[in-house]
Coordinates of C-alpha atoms in Angstrom, one line a residue:
M17 CA -0.1 0.1 -0.1
S18 CA 2.8 2.8 0.7
H19 CA 4.4 1.3 -2.2
I20 CA 1.9 2.2 -4.5
A21 CA 1.1 5.7 -2.7
G22 CA 4.9 6.7 -2.5
P23 CA 4.7 7.5 -6.2
G24 CA 1.1 8.9 -6.1
R25 CA 2.0 11.2 -2.9
H26 CA 5.0 11.6 -5.6
I27 CA 3.0 12.7 -8.5
G28 CA 1.0 15.2 -6.8
N29 CA 3.3 17.3 -5.5
L30 CA 5.0 18.2 -8.6
L31 CA 2.0 18.6 -10.6
A32 CA 1.6 21.3 -7.3
S33 CA 4.7 23.0 -7.6
R34 CA 4.2 23.2 -11.1
L35 CA 0.4 24.6 -11.6
F36 CA 0.8 26.9 -8.7
R37 CA 4.6 27.8 -9.0
P38 CA 4.3 32.2 -10.4
I39 CA 5.0 32.4 -14.0
L40 CA 5.3 35.7 -13.0
A41 CA 8.8 37.4 -11.8
G42 CA 8.9 38.5 -8.6
A43 CA 5.2 37.6 -8.1
T44 CA 4.3 36.6 -4.3
L45 CA 1.4 35.7 -2.6
R46 CA 1.3 39.1 -1.0
E47 CA 1.4 40.8 -4.1
R48 CA -1.1 39.2 -5.7
L49 CA -3.5 40.0 -3.1
I50 CA -2.4 43.5 -3.1
A51 CA -3.9 43.5 -7.3
C52 CA -7.3 41.7 -5.6
L53 CA -7.5 43.7 -3.4
G54 CA -7.0 47.1 -6.0
A55 CA -8.6 45.2 -8.2
L56 CA -12.3 44.6 -6.3
L57 CA -11.9 48.3 -5.4
G58 CA -11.1 48.8 -8.6
I59 CA -13.5 47.6 -11.0
A60 CA -16.5 48.3 -8.4
L61 CA -15.6 51.9 -8.3
T62 CA -15.5 52.6 -11.6
G63 CA -18.7 51.2 -12.4
L64 CA -20.2 52.5 -9.4
V65 CA -18.2 56.6 -10.9
S66 CA -19.9 55.7 -14.0
G67 CA -23.4 55.3 -13.5
W68 CA -23.5 58.4 -11.8
I69 CA -21.5 60.2 -14.5
V70 CA -23.7 58.8 -17.1
G71 CA -26.8 57.5 -15.3
E72 CA -27.8 53.8 -15.2
G73 CA -29.9 52.0 -17.7
P74 CA -29.8 49.6 -20.5
H75 CA -29.6 52.7 -23.5
I76 CA -25.4 51.9 -22.0
P77 CA -23.4 49.9 -21.1
L78 CA -22.2 51.0 -16.6
I79 CA -18.5 49.4 -17.3
V80 CA -17.4 47.4 -20.2
A81 CA -15.6 43.8 -20.5
P82 CA -12.0 45.0 -21.3
M83 CA -12.1 46.8 -17.8
G84 CA -11.4 43.7 -16.0
A85 CA -8.4 42.6 -18.3
T86 CA -7.5 46.3 -17.9
A87 CA -7.9 45.5 -14.2
V88 CA -5.5 42.4 -14.1
L89 CA -2.5 44.9 -16.2
L90 CA -3.2 47.7 -13.9
F91 CA -3.3 46.0 -10.2
A92 CA -1.1 42.2 -10.9
V93 CA 1.6 43.4 -13.0
P94 CA 1.6 47.5 -12.2
A95 CA 5.1 47.8 -14.1
S96 CA 4.4 46.7 -17.1
P97 CA 4.8 49.0 -20.2
L98 CA 1.0 47.4 -20.7
A99 CA 0.1 49.1 -17.6
Q100 CA 0.7 52.7 -18.0
P101 CA -1.5 55.6 -17.6
W102 CA -1.8 56.2 -21.8
P103 CA -1.8 52.3 -23.0
I104 CA -4.7 51.7 -20.3
I105 CA -6.7 54.2 -21.9
G106 CA -5.3 55.4 -25.5
G107 CA -5.2 51.9 -26.5
N108 CA -9.2 51.0 -25.1
T109 CA -10.2 54.1 -26.6
I110 CA -8.2 54.1 -29.8
S111 CA -9.4 49.6 -30.5
A112 CA -13.3 50.8 -29.5
L113 CA -13.1 53.7 -32.5
I114 CA -11.9 52.3 -34.9
G115 CA -14.2 48.8 -34.1
V116 CA -17.2 50.8 -34.4
T117 CA -15.7 52.9 -37.6
A118 CA -14.5 48.2 -39.3
A119 CA -18.4 47.9 -38.3
Y120 CA -19.7 50.8 -39.8
F121 CA -17.8 50.1 -43.2
I122 CA -17.3 46.6 -43.5
P123 CA -20.4 44.5 -43.7
N124 CA -19.6 40.7 -43.3
P125 CA -19.3 40.4 -39.6
V126 CA -16.3 37.5 -40.4
L127 CA -14.5 39.9 -41.8
A128 CA -15.0 43.1 -39.6
I129 CA -13.9 41.3 -37.1
G130 CA -11.1 40.3 -38.9
V131 CA -10.9 43.8 -39.9
G132 CA -10.9 45.5 -36.6
V133 CA -8.8 43.5 -33.7
S134 CA -5.8 44.0 -36.6
L135 CA -6.2 48.1 -37.5
A136 CA -6.5 48.1 -33.9
I137 CA -3.1 46.7 -33.2
A138 CA -1.4 48.9 -36.0
A139 CA -3.2 51.9 -34.7
M140 CA -1.7 51.0 -31.0
S141 CA 1.7 50.0 -32.0
F142 CA 2.1 53.4 -33.8
T143 CA 0.4 55.1 -31.1
R144 CA 3.1 53.6 -28.3
C145 CA -0.3 52.4 -26.4
L146 CA -0.4 48.6 -27.2
H147 CA -3.0 47.6 -24.4
P148 CA -3.9 44.1 -24.6
P149 CA -7.5 44.8 -24.1
G150 CA -7.9 46.7 -26.4
G151 CA -8.2 43.9 -29.0
A152 CA -11.0 42.9 -26.8
A153 CA -11.8 46.8 -26.7
A154 CA -12.5 46.4 -30.0
L155 CA -14.3 43.0 -30.2
T156 CA -16.8 44.9 -27.4
A157 CA -17.8 47.6 -30.3
L158 CA -18.7 45.1 -33.1
I159 CA -20.4 42.7 -31.6
G160 CA -21.5 43.9 -28.1
G161 CA -25.1 44.5 -29.1
S162 CA -28.0 46.3 -29.6
A163 CA -26.4 48.6 -26.6
V164 CA -23.3 49.3 -28.6
T165 CA -24.8 49.9 -31.3
S166 CA -26.7 52.4 -30.2
S167 CA -24.3 54.0 -29.3
G168 CA -21.9 54.1 -32.2
F169 CA -19.3 56.6 -32.4
L170 CA -20.2 57.5 -28.6
F171 CA -19.3 54.0 -27.5
P172 CA -14.9 54.7 -27.7
F173 CA -15.7 58.1 -25.4
V174 CA -18.5 56.9 -22.7
P175 CA -18.6 54.5 -21.6
V176 CA -14.7 53.1 -23.3
C177 CA -12.8 56.3 -22.0
L178 CA -14.3 57.1 -19.4
N179 CA -14.2 53.8 -17.7
S180 CA -10.6 53.6 -18.4
I181 CA -9.6 57.1 -17.4
I182 CA -11.7 56.2 -13.8
L183 CA -9.7 52.7 -13.7
V184 CA -6.6 54.6 -13.9
G185 CA -6.9 57.1 -11.7
L186 CA -8.2 55.1 -9.1
G187 CA -5.2 52.6 -9.7
I188 CA -3.0 55.5 -9.0
A189 CA -4.6 56.3 -5.6
F190 CA -4.5 52.3 -4.4
H191 CA -0.8 51.9 -5.2
R192 CA -0.4 55.5 -4.2
L193 CA -1.7 54.0 -0.4
S194 CA 0.1 50.6 -1.2
G195 CA 3.7 51.9 -1.1
R196 CA 4.2 51.0 -5.2
T197 CA 4.9 53.1 -7.6
Y198 CA 2.9 54.0 -10.3
P199 CA 2.7 55.1 -13.2
H200 CA 6.0 53.3 -13.1
V201 CA 9.3 55.3 -14.0
P202 CA 12.1 53.7 -15.4
A203 CA 15.3 54.3 -13.2
A204 CA 17.5 56.9 -15.3
S205 CA 20.6 55.6 -16.5
P206 CA 23.6 56.5 -14.5
A207 CA 25.5 60.5 -15.5
N208 CA 28.5 60.3 -15.3
P209 CA 29.2 62.2 -10.8
H210 CA 32.1 64.6 -12.3
G211 CA 30.4 65.6 -15.2
T212 CA 32.4 64.7 -18.3
A213 CA 31.4 62.5 -20.7
D214 CA 32.8 59.3 -19.3
L215 CA 30.3 56.7 -18.4
P216 CA 30.2 56.2 -14.9
P217 CA 32.6 53.7 -13.6
P218 CA 30.6 50.6 -12.9
L219 CA 28.3 51.3 -17.3
R220 CA 33.1 51.1 -18.5
V221 CA 32.9 47.3 -18.4
G222 CA 30.8 44.3 -18.7
F223 CA 27.9 45.1 -21.4
N224 CA 26.8 48.0 -22.6
A225 CA 23.5 49.4 -23.9
R226 CA 23.9 48.1 -27.3
D227 CA 25.0 44.4 -25.5
V228 CA 21.4 44.5 -25.0
D229 CA 20.0 45.8 -27.7
A230 CA 21.7 43.1 -29.8
A231 CA 21.0 40.3 -27.6
L232 CA 16.6 41.5 -27.9
Q233 CA 17.4 41.8 -32.2
S234 CA 18.8 38.1 -31.7
L235 CA 16.3 37.2 -29.7
N236 CA 13.9 38.0 -32.0
E237 CA 10.9 38.8 -29.9
T238 CA 9.3 41.6 -27.6
L239 CA 9.3 41.2 -23.9
D240 CA 7.3 43.0 -21.7
I241 CA 9.7 44.4 -19.9
D242 CA 11.1 48.5 -20.0
R243 CA 14.4 49.0 -22.0
T244 CA 16.1 50.4 -19.2
D245 CA 15.0 47.9 -16.4
L246 CA 16.2 45.4 -18.6
D247 CA 19.7 46.8 -18.2
R248 CA 19.1 47.4 -14.5
L249 CA 17.9 44.3 -13.9
L250 CA 21.3 42.3 -15.8
R251 CA 23.7 44.6 -13.9
E252 CA 21.5 43.3 -10.7
V253 CA 22.1 39.7 -11.4
E254 CA 25.7 40.4 -11.9
S255 CA 26.2 41.7 -8.7
Q256 CA 24.2 39.2 -6.9
A257 CA 26.7 36.6 -9.0
L258 CA 29.4 38.1 -7.5
T259 CA 28.6 38.0 -4.4
R260 CA 27.5 35.3 -4.3
T261 CA 30.6 33.6 -5.3
H262 CA 33.2 35.5 -3.1
G263 CA 30.5 35.6 -0.8
T264 CA 32.4 34.4 2.2
L265 CA 34.1 37.5 2.4
D266 CA 32.4 39.9 4.8
C267 CA 33.2 43.0 5.5
G268 CA 34.2 42.5 9.2
T269 CA 37.2 40.5 7.7
V270 CA 38.2 43.7 5.6
M271 CA 37.5 46.4 7.6
S272 CA 38.9 49.4 9.0
R273 CA 38.7 48.8 12.8
D274 CA 40.1 51.8 14.1
V275 CA 38.1 54.5 13.1
V276 CA 38.3 58.6 13.2
T277 CA 35.0 60.2 14.4
I278 CA 33.7 63.2 15.2
G279 CA 31.4 64.8 17.8
V280 CA 27.9 66.2 16.2
D281 CA 28.9 69.2 18.1
E282 CA 32.0 69.9 17.4
S283 CA 33.3 72.5 14.5
V284 CA 33.9 72.5 10.8
A285 CA 37.6 72.9 11.3
K286 CA 38.5 70.2 13.3
A287 CA 36.0 68.6 10.9
R288 CA 38.6 69.5 8.3
E289 CA 42.0 69.4 10.7
L290 CA 40.9 65.9 10.7
L291 CA 40.6 64.9 7.3
L292 CA 43.7 66.2 6.3
K293 CA 45.3 64.8 9.3
H294 CA 44.3 61.5 8.1
N295 CA 44.9 62.1 5.0
I296 CA 41.1 60.2 5.0
R297 CA 38.2 62.0 2.4
T298 CA 35.0 59.7 4.8
L299 CA 34.4 61.4 8.5
P300 CA 31.7 59.5 10.6
V301 CA 29.6 61.7 12.6
V302 CA 28.6 60.6 15.9
D303 CA 26.3 61.4 18.3
G304 CA 26.2 62.4 22.0
A305 CA 25.8 58.1 22.6
G306 CA 28.2 57.3 20.5
R307 CA 25.7 56.5 17.6
L308 CA 26.2 57.4 14.1
A309 CA 24.5 60.6 12.9
G310 CA 25.9 61.3 9.9
T311 CA 29.0 61.3 7.6
L312 CA 31.4 64.5 6.1
G313 CA 33.8 65.3 3.6
L314 CA 35.5 67.6 2.1
R315 CA 33.3 68.1 -0.2
E316 CA 30.0 68.4 2.0
L317 CA 32.7 71.4 4.2
A318 CA 33.7 73.6 0.5
L319 CA 29.7 73.1 -0.7
R320 CA 27.4 73.7 2.3
G321 CA 30.3 76.7 3.7
D322 CA 30.8 76.6 8.3
G323 CA 27.7 75.8 9.0
A324 CA 26.9 73.6 12.3
I325 CA 28.4 69.3 11.6
A326 CA 24.3 69.0 11.8
Q327 CA 23.9 70.7 9.3
V328 CA 26.9 70.5 6.7
M329 CA 27.2 66.3 7.6
S330 CA 25.4 64.0 4.8
E331 CA 23.4 60.7 5.0
A332 CA 25.7 57.9 6.0
R333 CA 25.6 54.8 3.8
T334 CA 25.9 52.0 5.9
A335 CA 26.5 48.1 5.6
M336 CA 27.1 45.1 8.6
A337 CA 29.9 43.1 9.7
D338 CA 28.0 40.0 8.6
E339 CA 27.5 41.4 5.3
P340 CA 30.1 39.7 1.8
V341 CA 31.4 42.9 0.8
L342 CA 31.4 42.6 -2.3
S343 CA 27.3 43.6 -2.5
L344 CA 28.9 47.0 -1.8
V345 CA 31.4 47.3 -5.6
E346 CA 28.4 49.3 -6.5
T347 CA 27.8 51.5 -3.5
L348 CA 31.9 52.5 -3.9
S349 CA 32.1 52.6 -7.9
D350 CA 29.4 55.8 -7.7
G351 CA 31.6 58.2 -8.5
R352 CA 30.2 60.4 -4.7
T353 CA 31.1 57.7 -1.9
H354 CA 34.5 56.8 -0.8
A355 CA 33.3 54.8 2.5
V356 CA 30.8 52.4 3.9
V357 CA 30.3 52.8 7.7
V358 CA 29.4 49.2 9.2
T359 CA 27.3 49.1 12.5
A360 CA 26.0 47.4 14.6
E361 CA 21.7 47.1 15.0
D362 CA 22.2 49.9 17.1
R363 CA 24.0 52.7 15.2
R364 CA 27.8 52.4 17.1
I365 CA 30.0 51.6 14.6
R366 CA 32.1 49.3 14.2
G367 CA 34.1 50.2 11.1
I368 CA 34.7 51.0 7.9
V369 CA 35.1 49.9 4.2
T370 CA 36.6 52.2 1.7
Q371 CA 36.9 52.3 -2.1
T372 CA 40.9 51.6 -1.3
D373 CA 40.0 48.3 1.1
L374 CA 37.6 47.3 -1.5
L375 CA 39.9 47.3 -4.0
A376 CA 42.5 45.5 -2.3
V377 CA 39.6 42.1 -1.9
L378 CA 39.0 42.9 -5.7
M379 CA 42.9 42.9 -6.6
R380 CA 43.5 39.5 -4.7
L381 CA 41.3 38.2 -5.7
V382 CA 41.8 38.5 -9.2
S383 CA 45.0 37.5 -8.5
T384 CA 44.0 34.4 -6.8
K385 CA 42.2 33.6 -9.6
A386 CA 45.5 34.2 -12.3
L387 CA 47.0 31.1 -10.2
E388 CA 44.4 28.5 -10.6
P389 CA 45.4 26.4 -12.5
T390 CA 43.5 25.8 -16.1
G391 CA 44.5 22.7 -17.4
P392 CA 45.4 18.8 -16.4
Q393 CA 48.3 19.3 -14.6
M394 CA 51.2 16.8 -15.2
S395 CA 52.4 14.9 -11.8

């Protein structure tokens, strides 16, 4: 009996792992529950507000079916280029307009639905508002029945455009309240902090924008991710892989422990003296309880004058002692940060990792790699 149950249980676990595993990268149970709540509020309130504006009755639909598909994108994948405000509003409205036009000029219903959807895709592509539910909006305009037919060329605007605008407005409010950023704005490409034409240090090695474009072209597929987000994702993958392969070396091993600090109540002149005397570029500032309050460098002193240290200092970049030191590569190569302060849970300073410390670690790793055997050894 147990012999038979074993394989069955294995097959059941395999099916469960495949059927219920999220198919979207980054999807979590919490994110899906938030999406469900957003769709509940968004669709219900869109129907309520639309009915309040135009009135309820058989002469006009309260809300059109494509809004359900729009809600999936808006609340489940708000970072998708297909889920942004213009694709939602423009894609649904333009597609519905094309559907109504096709129904008006093409008497054959089969030909009309094919032409309507295909032209909707073309129009959305050229107007940069590709939105999958737009295809359903075009079909709804073609086969929506008497309520749509009686509305004529008003249908793309009321209720389709009206529904879309209300749903987008509710989506923006919901995402703000739930802590998400919407509309999604891809991270800006890093600029050279020194104001020169050179690329920032992290972009001078490894792959570049041309490599990403060439890879996308070779795949010959359209991916549902912004080009800038893809670039940022690949760089984060590089960073995570570097940390994983050399993660045994932590900040506590590399950090300097004899840290030169200054109290928040000390004078700016004293801070300048310490920076020059010890030939350092970052001076941690501590409060009366000995906890890290910020950092100070010659740059802050030059730009912000001779005010109190509390007004001149910058926010400190920090790490814990057990964090992999290579996780600091991106921070210490941004062209602005010269040191990361290693702290305990209570913000008391345990050490500091500078660009020089990190450079020494990287040099050691390169030297070790160079000494590794590259082929079969002769005995």
